[in-house]
Short mmCIF file of C-alpha atoms in Angstrom, two decimals:
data_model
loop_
_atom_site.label_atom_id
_atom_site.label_comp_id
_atom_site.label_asym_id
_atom_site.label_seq_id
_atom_site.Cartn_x
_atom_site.Cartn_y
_atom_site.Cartn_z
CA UNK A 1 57.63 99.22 99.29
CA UNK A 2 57.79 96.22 96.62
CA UNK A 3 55.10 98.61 94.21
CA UNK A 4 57.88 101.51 94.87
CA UNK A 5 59.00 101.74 91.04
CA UNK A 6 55.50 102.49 90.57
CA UNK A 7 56.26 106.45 91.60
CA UNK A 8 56.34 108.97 88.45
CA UNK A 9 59.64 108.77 86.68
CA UNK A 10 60.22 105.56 88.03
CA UNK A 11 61.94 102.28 86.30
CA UNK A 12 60.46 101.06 83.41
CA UNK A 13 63.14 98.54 82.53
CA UNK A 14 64.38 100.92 79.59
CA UNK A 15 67.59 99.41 78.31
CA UNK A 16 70.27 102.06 78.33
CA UNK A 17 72.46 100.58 76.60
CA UNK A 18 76.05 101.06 78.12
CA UNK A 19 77.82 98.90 75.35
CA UNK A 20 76.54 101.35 72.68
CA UNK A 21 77.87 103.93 74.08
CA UNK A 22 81.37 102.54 73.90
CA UNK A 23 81.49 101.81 70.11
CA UNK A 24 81.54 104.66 67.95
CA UNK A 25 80.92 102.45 64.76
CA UNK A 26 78.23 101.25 66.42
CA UNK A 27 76.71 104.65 67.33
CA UNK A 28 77.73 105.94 63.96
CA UNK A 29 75.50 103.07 61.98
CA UNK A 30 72.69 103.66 65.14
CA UNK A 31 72.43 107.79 64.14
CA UNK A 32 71.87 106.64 60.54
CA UNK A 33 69.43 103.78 61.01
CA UNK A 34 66.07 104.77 59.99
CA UNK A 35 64.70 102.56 63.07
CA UNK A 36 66.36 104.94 65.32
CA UNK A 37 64.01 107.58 66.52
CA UNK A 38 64.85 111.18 68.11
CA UNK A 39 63.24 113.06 72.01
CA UNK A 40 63.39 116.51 70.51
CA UNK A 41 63.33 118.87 73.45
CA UNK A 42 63.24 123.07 73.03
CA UNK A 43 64.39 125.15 76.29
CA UNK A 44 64.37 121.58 78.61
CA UNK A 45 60.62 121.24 77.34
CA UNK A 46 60.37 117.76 75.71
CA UNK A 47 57.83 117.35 72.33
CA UNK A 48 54.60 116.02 72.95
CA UNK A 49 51.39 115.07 70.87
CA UNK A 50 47.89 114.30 70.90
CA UNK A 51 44.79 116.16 72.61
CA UNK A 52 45.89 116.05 75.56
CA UNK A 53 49.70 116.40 75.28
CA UNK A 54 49.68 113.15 77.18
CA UNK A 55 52.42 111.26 74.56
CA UNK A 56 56.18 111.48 73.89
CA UNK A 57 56.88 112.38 70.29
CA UNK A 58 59.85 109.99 68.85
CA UNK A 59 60.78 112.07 65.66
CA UNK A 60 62.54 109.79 62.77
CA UNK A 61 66.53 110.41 62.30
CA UNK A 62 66.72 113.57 60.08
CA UNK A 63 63.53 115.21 60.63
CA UNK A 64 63.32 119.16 59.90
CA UNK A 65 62.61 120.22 62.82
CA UNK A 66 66.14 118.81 64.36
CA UNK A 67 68.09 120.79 61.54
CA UNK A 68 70.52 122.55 63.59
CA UNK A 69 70.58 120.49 66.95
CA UNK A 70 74.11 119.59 68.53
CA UNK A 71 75.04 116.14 68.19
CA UNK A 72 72.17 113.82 69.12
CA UNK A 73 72.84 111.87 72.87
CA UNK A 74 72.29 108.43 73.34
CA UNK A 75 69.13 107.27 75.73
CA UNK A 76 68.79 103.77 75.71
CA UNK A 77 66.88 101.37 73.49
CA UNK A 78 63.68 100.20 72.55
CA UNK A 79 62.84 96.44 70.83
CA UNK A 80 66.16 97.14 69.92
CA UNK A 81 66.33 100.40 68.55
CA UNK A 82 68.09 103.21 69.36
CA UNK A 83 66.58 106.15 71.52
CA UNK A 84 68.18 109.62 71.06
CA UNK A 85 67.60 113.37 72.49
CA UNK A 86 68.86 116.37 70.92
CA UNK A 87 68.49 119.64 71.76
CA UNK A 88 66.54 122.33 69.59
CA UNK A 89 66.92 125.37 71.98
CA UNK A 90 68.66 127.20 68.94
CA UNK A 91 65.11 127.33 67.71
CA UNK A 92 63.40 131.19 67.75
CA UNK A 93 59.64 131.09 68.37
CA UNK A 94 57.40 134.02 66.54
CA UNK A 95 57.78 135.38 70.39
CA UNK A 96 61.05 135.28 71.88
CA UNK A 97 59.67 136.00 75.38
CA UNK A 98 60.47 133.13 77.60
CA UNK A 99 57.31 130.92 78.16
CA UNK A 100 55.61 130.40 81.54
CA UNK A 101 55.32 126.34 82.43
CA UNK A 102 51.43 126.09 81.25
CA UNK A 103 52.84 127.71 77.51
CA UNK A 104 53.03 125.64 74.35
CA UNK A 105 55.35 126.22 71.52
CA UNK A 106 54.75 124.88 68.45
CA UNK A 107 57.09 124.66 65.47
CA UNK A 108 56.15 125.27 61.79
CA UNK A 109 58.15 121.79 60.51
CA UNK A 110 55.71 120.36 63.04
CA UNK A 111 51.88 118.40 62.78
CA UNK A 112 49.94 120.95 65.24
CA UNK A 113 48.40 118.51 67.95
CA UNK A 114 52.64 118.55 68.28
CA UNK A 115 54.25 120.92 71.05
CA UNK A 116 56.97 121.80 73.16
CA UNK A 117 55.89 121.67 76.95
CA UNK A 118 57.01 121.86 80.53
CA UNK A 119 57.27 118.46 81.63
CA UNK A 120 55.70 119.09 84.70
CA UNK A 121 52.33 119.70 83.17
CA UNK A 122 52.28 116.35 81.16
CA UNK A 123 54.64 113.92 83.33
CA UNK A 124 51.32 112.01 85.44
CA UNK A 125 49.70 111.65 82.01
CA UNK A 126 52.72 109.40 80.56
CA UNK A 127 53.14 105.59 81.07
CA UNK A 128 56.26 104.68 82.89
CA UNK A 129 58.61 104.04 79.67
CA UNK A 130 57.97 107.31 78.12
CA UNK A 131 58.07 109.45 81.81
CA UNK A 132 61.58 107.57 82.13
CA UNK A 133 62.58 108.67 78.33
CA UNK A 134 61.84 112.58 78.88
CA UNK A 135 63.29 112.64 82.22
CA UNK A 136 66.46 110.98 81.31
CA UNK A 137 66.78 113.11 78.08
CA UNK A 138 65.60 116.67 80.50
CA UNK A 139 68.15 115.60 82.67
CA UNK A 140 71.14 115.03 80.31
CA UNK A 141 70.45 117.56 77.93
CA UNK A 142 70.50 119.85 81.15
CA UNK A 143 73.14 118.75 82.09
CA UNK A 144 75.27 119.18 79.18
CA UNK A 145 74.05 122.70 78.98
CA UNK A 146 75.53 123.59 82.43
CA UNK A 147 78.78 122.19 81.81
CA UNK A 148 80.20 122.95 78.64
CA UNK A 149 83.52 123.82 80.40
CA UNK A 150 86.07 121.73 82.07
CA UNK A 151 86.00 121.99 86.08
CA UNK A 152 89.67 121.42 86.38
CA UNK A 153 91.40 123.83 83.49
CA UNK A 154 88.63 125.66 82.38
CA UNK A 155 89.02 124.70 78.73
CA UNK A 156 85.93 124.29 76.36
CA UNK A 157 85.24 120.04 76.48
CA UNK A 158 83.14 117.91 74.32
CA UNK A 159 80.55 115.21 74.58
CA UNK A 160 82.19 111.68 74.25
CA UNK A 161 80.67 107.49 74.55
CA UNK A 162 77.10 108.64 73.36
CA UNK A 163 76.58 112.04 75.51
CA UNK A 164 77.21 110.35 79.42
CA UNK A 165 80.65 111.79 79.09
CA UNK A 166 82.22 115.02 78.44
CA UNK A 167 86.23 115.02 77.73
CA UNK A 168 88.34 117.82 77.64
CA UNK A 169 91.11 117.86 75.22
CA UNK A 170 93.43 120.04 76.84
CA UNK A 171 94.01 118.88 80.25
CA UNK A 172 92.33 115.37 79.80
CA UNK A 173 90.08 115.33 82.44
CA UNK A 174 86.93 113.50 82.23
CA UNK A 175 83.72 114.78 83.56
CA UNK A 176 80.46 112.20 84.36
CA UNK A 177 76.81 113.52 84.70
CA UNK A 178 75.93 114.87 87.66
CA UNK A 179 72.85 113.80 89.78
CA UNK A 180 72.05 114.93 93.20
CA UNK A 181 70.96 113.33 95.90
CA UNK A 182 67.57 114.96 98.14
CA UNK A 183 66.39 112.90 101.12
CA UNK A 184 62.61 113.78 101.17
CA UNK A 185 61.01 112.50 104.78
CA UNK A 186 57.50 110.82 105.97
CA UNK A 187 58.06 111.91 109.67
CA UNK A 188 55.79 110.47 111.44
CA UNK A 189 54.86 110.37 115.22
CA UNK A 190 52.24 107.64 115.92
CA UNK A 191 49.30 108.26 113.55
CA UNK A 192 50.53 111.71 112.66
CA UNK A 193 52.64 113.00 109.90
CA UNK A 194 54.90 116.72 109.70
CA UNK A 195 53.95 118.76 106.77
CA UNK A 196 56.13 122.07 106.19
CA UNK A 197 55.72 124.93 103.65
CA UNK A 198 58.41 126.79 101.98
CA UNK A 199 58.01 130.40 102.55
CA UNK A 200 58.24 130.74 98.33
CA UNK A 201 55.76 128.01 97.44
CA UNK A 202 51.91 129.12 96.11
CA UNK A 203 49.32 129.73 99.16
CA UNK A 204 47.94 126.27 101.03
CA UNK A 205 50.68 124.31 99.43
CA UNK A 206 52.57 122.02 102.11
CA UNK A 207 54.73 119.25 101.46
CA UNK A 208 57.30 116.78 103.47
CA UNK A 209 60.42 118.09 104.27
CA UNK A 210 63.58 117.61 102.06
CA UNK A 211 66.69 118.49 101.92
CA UNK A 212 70.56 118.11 99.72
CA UNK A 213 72.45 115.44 101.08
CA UNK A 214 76.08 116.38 102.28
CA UNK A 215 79.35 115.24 101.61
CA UNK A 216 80.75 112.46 103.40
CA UNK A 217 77.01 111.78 104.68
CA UNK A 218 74.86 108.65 105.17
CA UNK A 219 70.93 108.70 104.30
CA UNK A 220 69.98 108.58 107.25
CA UNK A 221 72.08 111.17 108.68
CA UNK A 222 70.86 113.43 106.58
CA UNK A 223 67.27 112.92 107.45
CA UNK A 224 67.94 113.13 110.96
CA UNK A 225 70.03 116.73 110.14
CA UNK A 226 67.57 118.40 107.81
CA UNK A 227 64.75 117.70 110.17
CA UNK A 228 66.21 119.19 112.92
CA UNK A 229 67.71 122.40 110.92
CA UNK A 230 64.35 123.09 109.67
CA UNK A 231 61.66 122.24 112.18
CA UNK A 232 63.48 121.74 115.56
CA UNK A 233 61.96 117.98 115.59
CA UNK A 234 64.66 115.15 116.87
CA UNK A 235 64.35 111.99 114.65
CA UNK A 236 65.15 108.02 115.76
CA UNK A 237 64.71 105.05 113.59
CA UNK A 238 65.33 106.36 109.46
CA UNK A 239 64.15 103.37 106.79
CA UNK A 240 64.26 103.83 102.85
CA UNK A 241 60.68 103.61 101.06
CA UNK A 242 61.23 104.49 97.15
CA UNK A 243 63.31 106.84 95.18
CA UNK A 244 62.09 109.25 92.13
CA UNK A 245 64.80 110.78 89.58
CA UNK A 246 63.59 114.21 89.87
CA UNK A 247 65.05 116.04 86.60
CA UNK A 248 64.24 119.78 87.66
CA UNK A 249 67.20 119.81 87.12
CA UNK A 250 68.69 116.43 87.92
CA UNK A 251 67.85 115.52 91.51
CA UNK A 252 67.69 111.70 92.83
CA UNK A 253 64.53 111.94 95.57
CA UNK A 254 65.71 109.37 98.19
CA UNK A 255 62.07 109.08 100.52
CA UNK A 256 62.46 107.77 104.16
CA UNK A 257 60.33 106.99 106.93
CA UNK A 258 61.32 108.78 109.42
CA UNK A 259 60.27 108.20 113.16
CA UNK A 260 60.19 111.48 115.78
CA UNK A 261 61.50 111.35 118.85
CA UNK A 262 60.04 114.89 119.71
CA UNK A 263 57.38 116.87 118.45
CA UNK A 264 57.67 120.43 119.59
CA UNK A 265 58.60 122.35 116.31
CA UNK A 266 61.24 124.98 116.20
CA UNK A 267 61.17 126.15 112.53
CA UNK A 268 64.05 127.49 111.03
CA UNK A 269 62.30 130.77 108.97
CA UNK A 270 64.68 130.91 106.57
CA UNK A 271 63.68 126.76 105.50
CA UNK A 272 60.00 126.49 106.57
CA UNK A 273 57.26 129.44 106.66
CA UNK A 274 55.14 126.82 108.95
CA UNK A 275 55.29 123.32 110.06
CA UNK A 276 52.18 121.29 111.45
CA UNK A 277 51.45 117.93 112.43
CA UNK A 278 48.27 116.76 110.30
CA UNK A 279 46.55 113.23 111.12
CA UNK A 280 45.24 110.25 109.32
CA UNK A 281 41.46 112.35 108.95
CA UNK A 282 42.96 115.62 108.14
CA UNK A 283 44.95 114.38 105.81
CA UNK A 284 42.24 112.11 103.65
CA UNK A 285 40.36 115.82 103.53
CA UNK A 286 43.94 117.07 102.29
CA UNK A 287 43.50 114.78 99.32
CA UNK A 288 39.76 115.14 98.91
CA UNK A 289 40.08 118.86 98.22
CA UNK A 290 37.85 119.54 101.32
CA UNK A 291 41.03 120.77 104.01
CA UNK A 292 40.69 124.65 105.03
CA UNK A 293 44.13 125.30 105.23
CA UNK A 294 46.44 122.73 103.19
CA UNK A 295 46.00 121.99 98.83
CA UNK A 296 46.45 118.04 97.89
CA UNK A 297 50.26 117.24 96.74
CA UNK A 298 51.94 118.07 93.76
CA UNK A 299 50.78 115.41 91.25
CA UNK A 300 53.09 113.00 89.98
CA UNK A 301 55.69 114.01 92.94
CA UNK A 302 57.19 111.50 95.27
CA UNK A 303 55.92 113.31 98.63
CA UNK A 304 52.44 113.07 97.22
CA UNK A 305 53.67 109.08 96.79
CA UNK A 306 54.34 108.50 100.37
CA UNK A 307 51.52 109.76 101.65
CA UNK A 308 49.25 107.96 100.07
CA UNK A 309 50.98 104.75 100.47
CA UNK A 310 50.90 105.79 104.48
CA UNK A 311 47.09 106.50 104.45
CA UNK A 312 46.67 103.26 102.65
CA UNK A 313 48.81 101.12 105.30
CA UNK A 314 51.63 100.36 102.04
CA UNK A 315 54.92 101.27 103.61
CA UNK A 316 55.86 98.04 103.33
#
């Protein structure tokens, strides 16, 4: 798919600026430079402005509302000037209940079109460069959260070359961020396509089946594996479409094409609630609004992506 990088999330061409990362004078000066701008994000929840919530905040070096926030992790760069995220979770909200993903928090050093917000609800509204800014900084921030501690001794370690590595100081060991690999699959058998539904997800909402790659497994193995585990279905020919950093909390969506070589289904209940084959008609009424049974795809997600690139003839 030569428009793949066009899936939410996707490139954008930001430079991340590796050599940056390796020269602390350099990073020192960049944290100081009053070109340098700030992703504030509260509770994973990146800052976002205007009516609609539809634009990435970049807060100047030293603004208010970061006093407190660890130290500041290196992004990338843009025309040359340096990107950072820091993390304002320490903040306390008038409520300290913890927000549902539709909620908006907005904080008093703030303008007030300016709020904290899932990125779920605002990620199809951004342009590529700031959709690949908040889910790098969701993702490392996350990250960084979730491993404070060393996996080998157990010792507190600390961020080191901008944020993309963590060192600990007692043992030495050196730990990387950590991104996971989900093969999501476009099964198709002739001019139909397998849907499944997760026996947690909301009523009418069906997707393509994914699954957590394995150690010491191809791509394509895993396709053929989680297709079988979940829905009984045997699986041929596997080709790669497009990819989608997914950074709920730091997945790497890996989408296939993925030809059956069976289509009796044999769900596995504790993976799939129900599994269906849906055709080319069915599934333009899917995305219409207009199907009985089945809601249109999560917006902005890569299984949405594919199947609207196979309705259109695209999978090239």
């Amino acid at each position: 798919m030569r428009h793949a990088e066009t899936v939410t999330f996707g490139g954008s061409a930001l430079d991340r600026a590796d050599t940056l990362r390796a020269d602390q004078r350099a990073l020192a000066d960049a944290m100081s430079d009053p070109r340098s701008s700030v992703l504030a994000l509260w509770r994973g929840r990146p800052l976002f402005a205007g009516p609609g919530l539809d634009r990435l905040v970049r807060l100047p070096v030293g603004h208010a509302a970061l006093d407190g926030a660890g130290e500041p992790i290196l992004i990338g760069r843009e025309d040359g000037c340096a990107v950072f995220a820091a993390d304002i979770s320490h903040w306390m909200p008038e409520t300290a209940e913890e927000p549902s993903e539709d909620a908006e928090q907005h904080h008093p050093a703030l303008p007030g079109d300016h709020a904290f917000r899932e990125l779920r609800s605002s990620m199809t509204a951004l342009g590529p460069r700031d959709a690949e800014l908040a889910a790098t900084a969701r993702a490392i921030l996350g990250w960084h959260r979730s491993h404070r501690f060393c996996a080998r001794c157990g010792a507190e370690s600390a961020a080191a070359r901008g944020g993309w590595v963590r060192v600990c100081a007692s043992c030495g060991g050196q730990h990387f961020p950590r991104t996971d690999p989900v093969v999501i699959m476009l099964v198709v058998s002739g001019p139909r396509v397998l849907l499944g539904r997760s026996p947690h997800w909301p009523g009418g909402m069906y997707s393509l089946l994914a699954g957590y790659m394995e150690p010491g497994e191809c791509m394509e193995a895993a396709v053929r594996r989680e297709v079988l585990e979940e829905a009984g279905v045997h699986v041929g020919a596997v080709r790669y479409l497009a990819s989608q950093p997914w950074p709920f909390p730091a997945s790497l969506m890996l989408g296939c094409l993925a030809e059956a070589e069976s289509e009796a289904i044999t769900l596995d209940p504790a993976e799939l609630e129900d599994a269906l084959w849906v055709g080319r008609t069915e599934l333009l009424d899917v995305f219409a609004g207009t199907h009985p049974r089945i809601r249109p795809p999560r917006a902005g997600a890569i299984a949405g992506f594919l199947l609207r690139n196979w309705l259109a003839d695209r999978l090239d």
